[in-house]
Structures are given as C-alpha cells and as structure tokens.
One Martini backbone bead per residue (centre of mass of N, CA, C, O) as a GRO file, in nm:
protein
  233
    1MET     BB    1   8.932 -23.707  12.223
    2GLU     BB    2   8.828 -24.014  12.230
    3GLU     BB    3   8.962 -24.310  12.249
    4PRO     BB    4   8.963 -24.589  12.091
    5ASN     BB    5   8.858 -24.923  12.105
    6LEU     BB    6   9.144 -25.163  12.027
    7ASP     BB    7   9.161 -25.466  12.167
    8SER     BB    8   9.035 -25.596  11.913
    9PRO     BB    9   9.007 -25.708  11.597
   10ALA     BB   10   8.716 -25.610  11.551
   11GLU     BB   11   8.768 -25.313  11.635
   12ARG     BB   12   8.993 -25.258  11.430
   13LEU     BB   13   8.831 -25.317  11.177
   14LYS     BB   14   8.616 -25.099  11.210
   15TRP     BB   15   8.808 -24.858  11.227
   16ALA     BB   16   8.957 -24.904  10.952
   17ARG     BB   17   8.711 -24.893  10.769
   18LYS     BB   18   8.629 -24.597  10.839
   19ARG     BB   19   8.905 -24.463  10.778
   20ALA     BB   20   8.880 -24.557  10.460
   21GLY     BB   21   8.556 -24.467  10.391
   22PHE     BB   22   8.367 -24.710  10.510
   23ASP     BB   23   8.067 -24.659  10.649
   24ASP     BB   24   7.972 -24.921  10.512
   25ALA     BB   25   7.996 -25.255  10.564
   26ALA     BB   26   7.879 -25.361  10.293
   27GLN     BB   27   8.078 -25.214  10.109
   28PHE     BB   28   8.331 -25.354  10.217
   29ALA     BB   29   8.241 -25.643  10.155
   30ARG     BB   30   8.221 -25.607   9.847
   31ALA     BB   31   8.520 -25.526   9.806
   32ALA     BB   32   8.603 -25.822   9.941
   33LYS     BB   33   8.408 -26.051   9.845
   34ILE     BB   34   8.182 -26.055  10.086
   35ASN     BB   35   7.944 -26.137  10.280
   36PRO     BB   36   7.787 -25.920  10.486
   37THR     BB   37   7.710 -26.120  10.711
   38THR     BB   38   7.991 -26.238  10.749
   39TYR     BB   39   8.131 -25.969  10.815
   40ARG     BB   40   7.974 -25.886  11.072
   41ALA     BB   41   8.094 -26.121  11.241
   42TYR     BB   42   8.374 -25.992  11.255
   43GLU     BB   43   8.294 -25.716  11.392
   44ASN     BB   44   8.141 -25.871  11.640
   45GLY     BB   45   8.332 -26.129  11.724
   46GLN     BB   46   8.223 -26.419  11.630
   47ASN     BB   47   8.461 -26.422  11.416
   48GLY     BB   48   8.737 -26.496  11.267
   49PHE     BB   49   8.997 -26.333  11.016
   50ALA     BB   50   9.282 -26.442  10.927
   51ARG     BB   51   9.231 -26.523  10.619
   52GLN     BB   52   9.125 -26.205  10.556
   53ALA     BB   53   9.341 -25.992  10.650
   54THR     BB   54   9.481 -25.907  10.387
   55ILE     BB   55   9.234 -25.777  10.256
   56PHE     BB   56   9.155 -25.577  10.481
   57ALA     BB   57   9.427 -25.428  10.500
   58ARG     BB   58   9.439 -25.326  10.208
   59LEU     BB   59   9.166 -25.162  10.210
   60SER     BB   60   9.248 -24.993  10.498
   61GLY     BB   61   9.565 -24.926  10.539
   62VAL     BB   62   9.691 -25.170  10.702
   63SER     BB   63   9.828 -25.403  10.892
   64VAL     BB   64   9.810 -25.727  10.975
   65GLU     BB   65   9.946 -25.712  11.252
   66TRP     BB   66   9.758 -25.494  11.369
   67LEU     BB   67   9.481 -25.620  11.318
   68LEU     BB   68   9.548 -25.887  11.496
   69GLY     BB   69   9.760 -25.756  11.743
   70GLY     BB   70   9.827 -25.466  11.746
   71GLY     BB   71   9.934 -25.155  11.887
   72SER     BB   72  10.035 -24.918  11.720
   73MET     BB   73   9.919 -24.679  11.553
   74PRO     BB   74   9.862 -24.593  11.253
   75ASP     BB   75  10.086 -24.367  11.043
   76THR     BB   76   9.910 -24.393  10.793
   77ASP     BB   77   9.732 -24.328  10.534
   78PRO     BB   78   9.470 -24.389  10.381
   79PRO     BB   79   9.356 -24.505  10.103
   80GLU     BB   80   9.308 -24.421   9.782
   81PRO     BB   81   9.102 -24.410   9.547
   82PRO     BB   82   9.066 -24.478   9.236
   83ALA     BB   83   9.103 -24.324   8.928
   84LEU     BB   84   8.805 -24.330   8.689
   85GLY     BB   85   8.649 -24.102   8.609
   86GLU     BB   86   8.359 -24.150   8.422
   87PHE     BB   87   8.303 -24.441   8.558
   88GLY     BB   88   8.357 -24.410   8.859
   89THR     BB   89   8.319 -24.652   9.054
   90PRO     BB   90   8.427 -24.967   9.094
   91GLU     BB   91   8.147 -25.099   9.108
   92ILE     BB   92   8.038 -24.981   8.845
   93LEU     BB   93   8.255 -25.083   8.656
   94THR     BB   94   8.240 -25.392   8.713
   95ASP     BB   95   7.937 -25.431   8.653
   96ARG     BB   96   7.919 -25.311   8.360
   97PHE     BB   97   8.203 -25.474   8.241
   98ASN     BB   98   8.302 -25.736   8.378
   99ILE     BB   99   8.528 -25.646   8.596
  100GLU     BB  100   8.855 -25.632   8.739
  101LEU     BB  101   9.061 -25.473   8.977
  102VAL     BB  102   9.404 -25.487   8.958
  103ARG     BB  103   9.670 -25.458   9.140
  104ARG     BB  104   9.950 -25.238   9.115
  105VAL     BB  105  10.299 -25.255   9.168
  106ASP     BB  106  10.606 -25.076   9.263
  107ILE     BB  107  10.781 -25.345   9.148
  108ARG     BB  108  11.075 -25.546   9.079
  109TYR     BB  109  11.118 -25.861   8.969
  110ALA     BB  110  11.379 -26.052   8.951
  111MET     BB  111  11.524 -26.260   8.669
  112GLY     BB  112  11.811 -26.263   8.806
  113ASP     BB  113  11.979 -26.137   9.080
  114GLY     BB  114  11.783 -25.939   9.214
  115ALA     BB  115  11.560 -25.783   9.465
  116ILE     BB  116  11.451 -25.603   9.707
  117VAL     BB  117  11.203 -25.699   9.951
  118GLU     BB  118  10.948 -25.495  10.105
  119ASP     BB  119  10.753 -25.302   9.958
  120TYR     BB  120  10.408 -25.233   9.805
  121PRO     BB  121  10.347 -24.992   9.616
  122ASP     BB  122  10.113 -24.832   9.461
  123ALA     BB  123  10.019 -24.802   9.083
  124GLY     BB  124   9.730 -24.906   9.067
  125PHE     BB  125   9.500 -25.017   8.811
  126MET     BB  126   9.377 -25.312   8.630
  127PRO     BB  127   9.179 -25.439   8.387
  128PHE     BB  128   8.981 -25.746   8.402
  129ASP     BB  129   8.830 -26.000   8.298
  130ARG     BB  130   8.646 -26.196   8.498
  131ASP     BB  131   8.654 -26.468   8.343
  132PHE     BB  132   8.958 -26.471   8.289
  133LEU     BB  133   9.048 -26.462   8.587
  134LYS     BB  134   8.915 -26.737   8.664
  135VAL     BB  135   9.104 -26.904   8.483
  136LEU     BB  136   9.371 -26.829   8.635
  137THR     BB  137   9.202 -26.786   8.920
  138PRO     BB  138   9.013 -26.846   9.230
  139ALA     BB  139   9.087 -26.600   9.359
  140ASN     BB  140   9.070 -26.329   9.516
  141PRO     BB  141   9.142 -26.026   9.377
  142ALA     BB  142   9.284 -25.917   9.646
  143GLN     BB  143   9.516 -26.163   9.608
  144VAL     BB  144   9.602 -25.995   9.355
  145PHE     BB  145   9.894 -25.897   9.156
  146LEU     BB  146  10.101 -25.659   8.987
  147ALA     BB  147  10.416 -25.693   8.812
  148THR     BB  148  10.762 -25.645   8.725
  149GLY     BB  149  10.987 -25.784   8.538
  150HIS     BB  150  11.353 -25.853   8.560
  151GLY     BB  151  11.526 -25.971   8.313
  152ASP     BB  152  11.646 -26.307   8.151
  153SER     BB  153  11.612 -26.592   8.317
  154MET     BB  154  11.296 -26.651   8.191
  155GLU     BB  155  11.379 -26.694   7.918
  156PRO     BB  156  11.104 -26.720   7.704
  157THR     BB  157  10.860 -26.715   7.900
  158ILE     BB  158  10.974 -26.441   8.036
  159ARG     BB  159  11.011 -26.128   7.961
  160ARG     BB  160  11.149 -25.846   7.972
  161ASP     BB  161  10.931 -25.638   8.144
  162ALA     BB  162  10.706 -25.806   8.227
  163LEU     BB  163  10.385 -25.863   8.314
  164VAL     BB  164  10.274 -25.993   8.630
  165MET     BB  165  10.075 -26.239   8.798
  166ILE     BB  166  10.003 -26.266   9.155
  167ASP     BB  167   9.915 -26.533   9.378
  168THR     BB  168   9.888 -26.519   9.732
  169SER     BB  169   9.717 -26.784   9.795
  170GLN     BB  170   9.980 -26.914   9.664
  171ASN     BB  171  10.236 -27.019   9.922
  172ARG     BB  172  10.268 -27.334   9.846
  173ILE     BB  173  10.471 -27.599   9.751
  174ALA     BB  174  10.284 -27.859   9.563
  175GLN     BB  175  10.434 -27.810   9.283
  176GLN     BB  176  10.631 -27.875   9.029
  177ASP     BB  177  10.783 -27.622   8.836
  178MET     BB  178  10.671 -27.368   8.913
  179ILE     BB  179  10.594 -27.021   8.917
  180TRP     BB  180  10.755 -26.777   9.136
  181ALA     BB  181  10.729 -26.542   9.387
  182LEU     BB  182  11.032 -26.453   9.564
  183SER     BB  183  11.246 -26.489   9.858
  184PHE     BB  184  11.616 -26.485   9.860
  185ALA     BB  185  11.832 -26.352  10.059
  186GLY     BB  186  11.665 -26.065  10.013
  187ALA     BB  187  11.567 -26.154   9.721
  188GLY     BB  188  11.381 -26.085   9.444
  189MET     BB  189  11.196 -26.333   9.244
  190ILE     BB  190  11.151 -26.523   8.934
  191LYS     BB  191  11.077 -26.878   8.961
  192ARG     BB  192  11.146 -27.192   8.962
  193VAL     BB  193  11.032 -27.476   9.172
  194ARG     BB  194  11.197 -27.750   9.348
  195ARG     BB  195  11.149 -28.018   9.538
  196LEU     BB  196  11.344 -28.155   9.795
  197PRO     BB  197  11.493 -28.324  10.005
  198ARG     BB  198  11.518 -28.207  10.324
  199ASP     BB  199  11.406 -27.912  10.294
  200ARG     BB  200  11.460 -27.850   9.982
  201PHE     BB  201  11.546 -27.626   9.704
  202LEU     BB  202  11.511 -27.556   9.351
  203ILE     BB  203  11.629 -27.284   9.161
  204LEU     BB  204  11.491 -27.195   8.844
  205SER     BB  205  11.575 -27.134   8.505
  206ASP     BB  206  11.492 -27.097   8.162
  207ASN     BB  207  11.770 -27.002   8.124
  208PRO     BB  208  12.048 -27.198   8.052
  209ALA     BB  209  12.271 -26.976   8.153
  210VAL     BB  210  12.135 -27.019   8.436
  211PRO     BB  211  12.199 -27.132   8.732
  212PRO     BB  212  12.117 -27.310   8.986
  213GLN     BB  213  11.962 -27.311   9.319
  214GLU     BB  214  11.996 -27.374   9.656
  215ALA     BB  215  11.746 -27.413   9.929
  216GLU     BB  216  11.628 -27.350  10.222
  217ALA     BB  217  11.327 -27.324  10.364
  218ASP     BB  218  11.404 -27.081  10.565
  219ASP     BB  219  11.517 -26.898  10.301
  220LEU     BB  220  11.216 -26.918  10.187
  221TYR     BB  221  10.984 -26.683  10.032
  222ILE     BB  222  10.647 -26.698   9.940
  223VAL     BB  223  10.435 -26.485   9.773
  224GLY     BB  224  10.359 -26.633   9.486
  225ARG     BB  225  10.194 -26.724   9.200
  226VAL     BB  226  10.240 -26.735   8.863
  227VAL     BB  227   9.948 -26.690   8.631
  228TRP     BB  228  10.069 -26.444   8.452
  229ALA     BB  229  10.197 -26.308   8.130
  230GLY     BB  230  10.311 -26.059   7.955
  231MET     BB  231  10.451 -25.860   7.741
  232GLY     BB  232  10.769 -25.771   7.654
  233LEU     BB  233  11.076 -25.615   7.534
   0.00000   0.00000   0.00000
C-alpha cells in the first residue's frame, strides 16, 4: 500500500480526520464546532490552524505535536465514539436535547500534596445543558474537560472528590486569586494562584491549615481554569 503524503499539517489533518472515522469533512467540522467552509481551508492548506490544533488532535486521536510538526506516525488507535445507547450519535443527542457532551478524563487533580500529571485517558462523556455551559465559559466545548479533585486543601470551596470542570482555553493567569488546574514541580493540583512581582506566583489553598507556596513562572504549567465544581463526598 502506498504511504500517505503527510509532509504538511494540512495533509496530516486530513489523514487523521479520516483515520478517526470522519469520512465527511463537514461532519468533522461540526464535531469541532467550526464552520465547514472555514475547516476546509485548513485541510486545503490555505490557512494555518495552530489555535484549533488541540481540538482537532483530540477528535482525531493524535498528538498536537504530530499534527503540527510531523514525525513518526501515530502508534495509537483512533478514538472510539462514545456509547450513547438509544439516543444515537452525539450530534443527534445534542441537537435534540440542547446539550453538550463534555469529556471526562480519568485523572485526579490533587487538592493536597499533588499527583503526577502525564496523560489524560478518557473516561467517557457527561451531558451538560448547552445554555448552562455557555454561562460557565465561552470556550468551545472541546476545550473543556471534567476531572476529579482529591484532597481537602481547597475545602470548603471544593470538597474532596468533587467533579471539576477545567477550561483549557484559559491558560494564562490574567486575574488574581482565581482557581486553576496546574502542574508545579511535576505535581498536578487545583489551587488559587496570585501573581507576584518579578515573574513569581503564590499558590494558595482555601483551607487555612495548608500553607501557601511560591513558584517561579518557569516551574508553573497552567492546564486551565476551574470554571465549575460539583458536590464531593
């Protein structure tokens, strides 16, 4: 079989989209919440898509690095569509009931001592009312995911084992004392963050028994802002 030509991001995008089972480019565009005409310009190489690469990579089951920069062929299987039983396809479900399916990942962000952040394996999808989701964040739903907090350092604001929604489109600290999912010194955590002079940050817990930590900007990786938290145990 002839090897595909994957020299450009546009060619890799088209290949990854078909590999993931989206034979129709318009179907893939709808899943990414992008106008089909706009999307076709990405596949044709007319426009770059660096800002949308995270969404495209997630839908097609490849890495952002490969999609934009190339290299070795992806060695993982394309993602399986979510099992929705009698409701049918995600498009039918969301259109009929005015909901968005928000990805849930199988990882626990520590709200205490931290947990290593590496991969985010999928654990399924959860439905949210579309209008409610827009109140929480204006981000594309593909840029939002759900995870479980662990520990008690953010109580009483976020309880132990609470489900939290993280908006990855917000990954720059422009407001003081907001709550973020972040990685510091290889540990993942959910904390408030305050910007300090000279490129330093103060990592804060809502539990007064947990002392704050100072961090250099280079040691802090912001995954996204926490925009919602459910009840914990």
